Amino acid sequence: MRAVVHDRYGPPEVLRVAEVERPVPKDDEVLVRVHASTVTRGDAMAVRSVEYRFSRLVTGIRRPRRTIFGSEFAGRVEEVGAAVTELRVGDEVFGVERGANAEYVAVRESGVIAQKPTALTYEEAAAVPDGSLLALTMLRPVSPDGKRVLVHGAAGSIGTGAVQLLANHFQAEVTAVCDTKDVALVRSLGAREVVDRLRDDFTKAGTTYDVIFDAVGKHSFRRCRRSLKPGGIYVTADLGFMYHVPLLALVTRFAGSRRARLGIGRYRKEDLRLVREFIEAGRYRPVIDRTFALDEVVAATRYVETGQKTGNVVLRVCEAVPGGQPGPGANLPV
Ligand SMILES: NC(=O)c1ccc[n+]([C@@H]2O[C@H](COP(=O)([O-])OP(=O)(O)OC[C@H]3O[C@@H](n4cnc5c(N)ncnc54)[C@H](OP(=O)(O)O)[C@@H]3O)[C@@H](O)[C@H]2O)c1
């Protein structure tokens, strides 16, 4: 099968499409024919593995342990292992699994996989899990229900997920911060107010919030502090300059009335099912910036690395036609 591989760390150019062995599903796994995948910010960071070198303890010190790239997928179940009970051949599914930039991926039935929302195309479905699940798991611990919440970096993958979940699930009063080109989009996702960060500085407006969620980790606690209500919480997706956020979180737990917190995102099966329900109810939608062919993965990753994408960047892996079989010209298995 064709897959995006990298056998060393480095710039996006280390990625290439190669023929690799098709995975054989174990008893508790399903084999998914991948129709669409994405390049996430996490994927792009992992290929360079420069900013957080300690992440190599997990991914491989000198060279990547897992060589197939990508994490989000949407596709069709093609084989099921003997112990699989719920999923069936032909099911349309989406989820998160390492090595998803490939024509096939083997996924444990108990892993982060669920039936694809019927109203979404494969490309749309592939763009759902990363932003929504990370936003949900970073926000849930600060109980934003019904509160006044500001989202900074609201047009990114996590940001667009956060705005929708806050407005439509947590019933929060959302103020979103993004740049001029994304104002209308972010408003359409449910933000009550939108601050154009290129024109206005929310920290100077005198408005205070119960929660400030920095979905791109570009605004420090120090700068956000006076925009937090007493008892307010600043949550950031990033470890911050010199990885100071965990220490700051500890200090603000015991000193002062405003707290800082590192958002720790997780991919969880039950949350994927929850988000699917939101989609089916019309309360969540994926935001796609650009779509690339699998062969254009280097260009796609370069674009993700700019840090300027709006929502998600999708990779077309193989074409779908009615009946679920790969379309003409699709990359057939070896
Ligand atoms: N803590 C965790 O568990 C965890 C897990 C995964 C990822 N992350 C981190 O989460 C962050 C966001 O990920 P993502 O996938 O949502 O990123 P993303 O989609 O690449 O974010 C792009 C958005 O960031 C905005 N942005 C860029 N520079 C900005 C700045 N200086 N000020 C304000 N906004 C800025 C851009 O908006 P403009 O167009 O307005 O510039 C763009 O819309 C990344 O730093 C990633 O490392 C954390």
Tab-separated table of C-alpha atoms in Angstrom, residues 17-184:
chain	number	residue	atom	x	y	z
A	17	VAL	CA	5.175	8.584	-0.304
A	18	ALA	CA	6.423	4.989	-0.448
A	19	GLU	CA	5.141	1.443	-0.905
A	20	VAL	CA	4.962	-0.278	2.466
A	21	GLU	CA	3.429	-3.469	3.741
A	22	ARG	CA	-0.286	-3.342	4.337
A	23	PRO	CA	-1.117	-3.933	8.030
A	24	VAL	CA	-2.803	-7.171	9.015
A	25	PRO	CA	-5.465	-6.562	11.681
A	26	LYS	CA	-5.067	-8.471	14.948
A	27	ASP	CA	-8.046	-10.198	16.545
A	28	ASP	CA	-9.208	-7.036	18.325
A	29	GLU	CA	-8.551	-4.711	15.363
A	30	VAL	CA	-10.286	-3.559	12.215
A	31	LEU	CA	-8.565	-2.706	8.954
A	32	VAL	CA	-9.728	0.654	7.630
A	33	ARG	CA	-9.394	1.637	3.995
A	34	VAL	CA	-8.473	5.305	4.492
A	35	HIS	CA	-10.211	7.744	2.162
A	36	ALA	CA	-9.095	10.952	3.846
A	37	SER	CA	-6.558	11.971	6.452
A	38	THR	CA	-5.058	15.255	7.652
A	39	VAL	CA	-1.814	16.922	8.650
A	40	THR	CA	-2.200	18.263	12.191
A	41	ARG	CA	0.035	20.713	13.997
A	42	GLY	CA	1.092	17.826	16.250
A	43	ASP	CA	2.058	15.695	13.223
A	44	ALA	CA	4.099	18.557	11.766
A	45	MET	CA	5.866	19.159	15.083
A	46	ALA	CA	6.641	15.481	15.520
A	47	VAL	CA	8.390	15.190	12.179
A	48	ARG	CA	10.814	17.964	13.103
A	49	SER	CA	10.796	17.090	16.792
A	50	VAL	CA	12.862	20.207	17.443
A	51	GLU	CA	10.773	22.408	19.682
A	52	TYR	CA	10.203	19.669	22.253
A	53	ARG	CA	13.239	17.431	21.930
A	54	PHE	CA	12.208	15.485	25.018
A	55	SER	CA	9.276	14.169	22.984
A	56	ARG	CA	11.891	11.932	21.326
A	57	LEU	CA	11.911	9.840	24.492
A	58	VAL	CA	8.554	8.625	23.253
A	59	THR	CA	8.955	8.880	19.476
A	60	GLY	CA	12.548	7.584	19.205
A	61	ILE	CA	15.803	9.299	20.222
A	62	ARG	CA	17.878	9.330	17.011
A	63	ARG	CA	15.240	8.447	14.480
A	64	PRO	CA	11.473	7.966	14.568
A	65	ARG	CA	10.374	4.594	15.867
A	66	ARG	CA	7.154	4.687	13.864
A	67	THR	CA	7.797	5.715	10.331
A	68	ILE	CA	4.284	6.163	8.918
A	69	PHE	CA	3.039	9.740	9.270
A	70	GLY	CA	-0.382	11.130	10.212
A	71	SER	CA	-3.011	10.578	12.875
A	72	GLU	CA	-6.571	11.416	11.781
A	73	PHE	CA	-8.471	9.180	9.364
A	74	ALA	CA	-11.861	8.663	7.799
A	75	GLY	CA	-12.612	5.605	5.726
A	76	ARG	CA	-14.358	2.282	5.424
A	77	VAL	CA	-13.874	-0.914	7.411
A	78	GLU	CA	-12.494	-3.545	5.086
A	79	GLU	CA	-11.604	-6.409	7.451
A	80	VAL	CA	-12.475	-7.204	11.073
A	81	GLY	CA	-10.508	-9.327	13.540
A	82	ALA	CA	-12.054	-12.432	15.116
A	83	ALA	CA	-12.722	-10.696	18.464
A	84	VAL	CA	-14.343	-7.558	17.002
A	85	THR	CA	-17.958	-7.298	18.112
A	86	GLU	CA	-19.455	-3.948	17.083
A	87	LEU	CA	-17.828	-2.774	13.869
A	88	ARG	CA	-18.596	-4.552	10.600
A	89	VAL	CA	-17.089	-4.726	7.137
A	90	GLY	CA	-18.432	-1.770	5.135
A	91	ASP	CA	-18.926	0.555	8.128
A	92	GLU	CA	-17.899	4.132	7.464
A	93	VAL	CA	-15.694	5.252	10.323
A	94	PHE	CA	-13.442	8.072	11.495
A	95	GLY	CA	-10.943	8.491	14.289
A	96	VAL	CA	-7.348	8.836	15.391
A	97	GLU	CA	-4.564	6.300	14.927
A	98	ARG	CA	-0.844	6.700	14.361
A	99	GLY	CA	0.193	6.079	10.775
A	100	ALA	CA	-3.056	7.366	9.248
A	101	ASN	CA	-1.468	8.970	6.165
A	102	ALA	CA	-1.740	5.635	4.418
A	103	GLU	CA	-4.149	3.670	2.280
A	104	TYR	CA	-4.865	1.329	5.184
A	105	VAL	CA	-4.629	1.601	8.934
A	106	ALA	CA	-5.297	-1.068	11.570
A	107	VAL	CA	-7.231	0.252	14.561
A	108	ARG	CA	-8.214	-1.480	17.805
A	109	GLU	CA	-11.993	-1.602	18.120
A	110	SER	CA	-11.601	-0.161	21.609
A	111	GLY	CA	-9.397	2.645	20.211
A	112	VAL	CA	-10.388	6.127	19.061
A	113	ILE	CA	-12.724	5.055	16.256
A	114	ALA	CA	-16.445	5.585	15.746
A	115	GLN	CA	-19.057	5.466	13.019
A	116	LYS	CA	-18.639	8.440	10.695
A	117	PRO	CA	-21.402	11.066	10.949
A	118	THR	CA	-23.666	10.286	8.006
A	119	ALA	CA	-23.934	13.877	6.808
A	120	LEU	CA	-20.179	14.353	6.470
A	121	THR	CA	-17.944	13.391	3.579
A	122	TYR	CA	-14.769	11.450	4.381
A	123	GLU	CA	-12.734	14.628	3.964
A	124	GLU	CA	-14.954	16.517	6.398
A	125	ALA	CA	-14.964	13.661	8.905
A	126	ALA	CA	-11.169	13.365	8.879
A	127	ALA	CA	-10.973	17.010	9.964
A	128	VAL	CA	-13.033	16.475	13.132
A	129	PRO	CA	-11.163	14.467	15.826
A	130	ASP	CA	-7.943	16.393	16.543
A	131	GLY	CA	-9.339	19.869	17.218
A	132	SER	CA	-12.568	18.763	18.875
A	133	LEU	CA	-11.129	16.096	21.181
A	134	LEU	CA	-8.138	18.190	22.256
A	135	ALA	CA	-10.345	21.229	22.922
A	136	LEU	CA	-12.851	19.152	24.882
A	137	THR	CA	-10.258	17.522	27.125
A	138	MET	CA	-8.406	20.788	27.758
A	139	LEU	CA	-11.580	22.697	28.614
A	140	ARG	CA	-13.534	20.137	30.631
A	141	PRO	CA	-11.299	20.317	33.757
A	142	VAL	CA	-11.924	24.074	34.131
A	143	SER	CA	-15.726	23.619	34.091
A	144	PRO	CA	-16.536	26.429	31.650
A	145	ASP	CA	-20.285	25.709	31.772
A	146	GLY	CA	-22.299	28.908	31.430
A	147	LYS	CA	-19.241	31.069	32.074
A	148	ARG	CA	-17.734	33.990	30.234
A	149	VAL	CA	-14.843	32.528	28.244
A	150	LEU	CA	-12.311	34.105	25.872
A	151	VAL	CA	-10.656	31.895	23.225
A	152	HIS	CA	-7.370	33.194	21.842
A	153	GLY	CA	-6.270	31.607	18.549
A	154	ALA	CA	-9.923	30.863	17.773
A	155	ALA	CA	-9.412	30.095	14.079
A	156	GLY	CA	-6.984	27.173	14.463
A	157	SER	CA	-7.860	23.505	14.693
A	158	ILE	CA	-8.229	23.509	18.480
A	159	GLY	CA	-9.643	27.060	18.451
A	160	THR	CA	-12.498	26.330	16.033
A	161	GLY	CA	-13.285	23.209	18.069
A	162	ALA	CA	-13.200	25.156	21.332
A	163	VAL	CA	-15.512	27.957	20.164
A	164	GLN	CA	-18.185	25.503	19.014
A	165	LEU	CA	-17.975	23.256	22.067
A	166	LEU	CA	-18.032	26.206	24.453
A	167	ALA	CA	-21.014	27.849	22.736
A	168	ASN	CA	-23.074	24.764	21.924
A	169	HIS	CA	-22.128	22.195	24.576
A	170	PHE	CA	-20.926	24.146	27.620
A	171	GLN	CA	-23.402	26.998	26.937
A	172	ALA	CA	-20.633	29.489	27.672
A	173	GLU	CA	-20.627	33.122	26.592
A	174	VAL	CA	-17.764	33.091	24.101
A	175	THR	CA	-15.494	35.913	23.018
A	176	ALA	CA	-13.142	34.798	20.267
A	177	VAL	CA	-9.852	36.382	19.222
A	178	CYS	CA	-8.567	35.837	15.676
A	179	ASP	CA	-7.245	37.842	12.764
A	180	THR	CA	-9.322	39.908	10.320
A	181	LYS	CA	-9.751	37.210	7.664
A	182	ASP	CA	-11.382	34.779	10.109
A	183	VAL	CA	-13.790	37.105	11.971
A	184	ALA	CA	-16.937	36.100	10.040
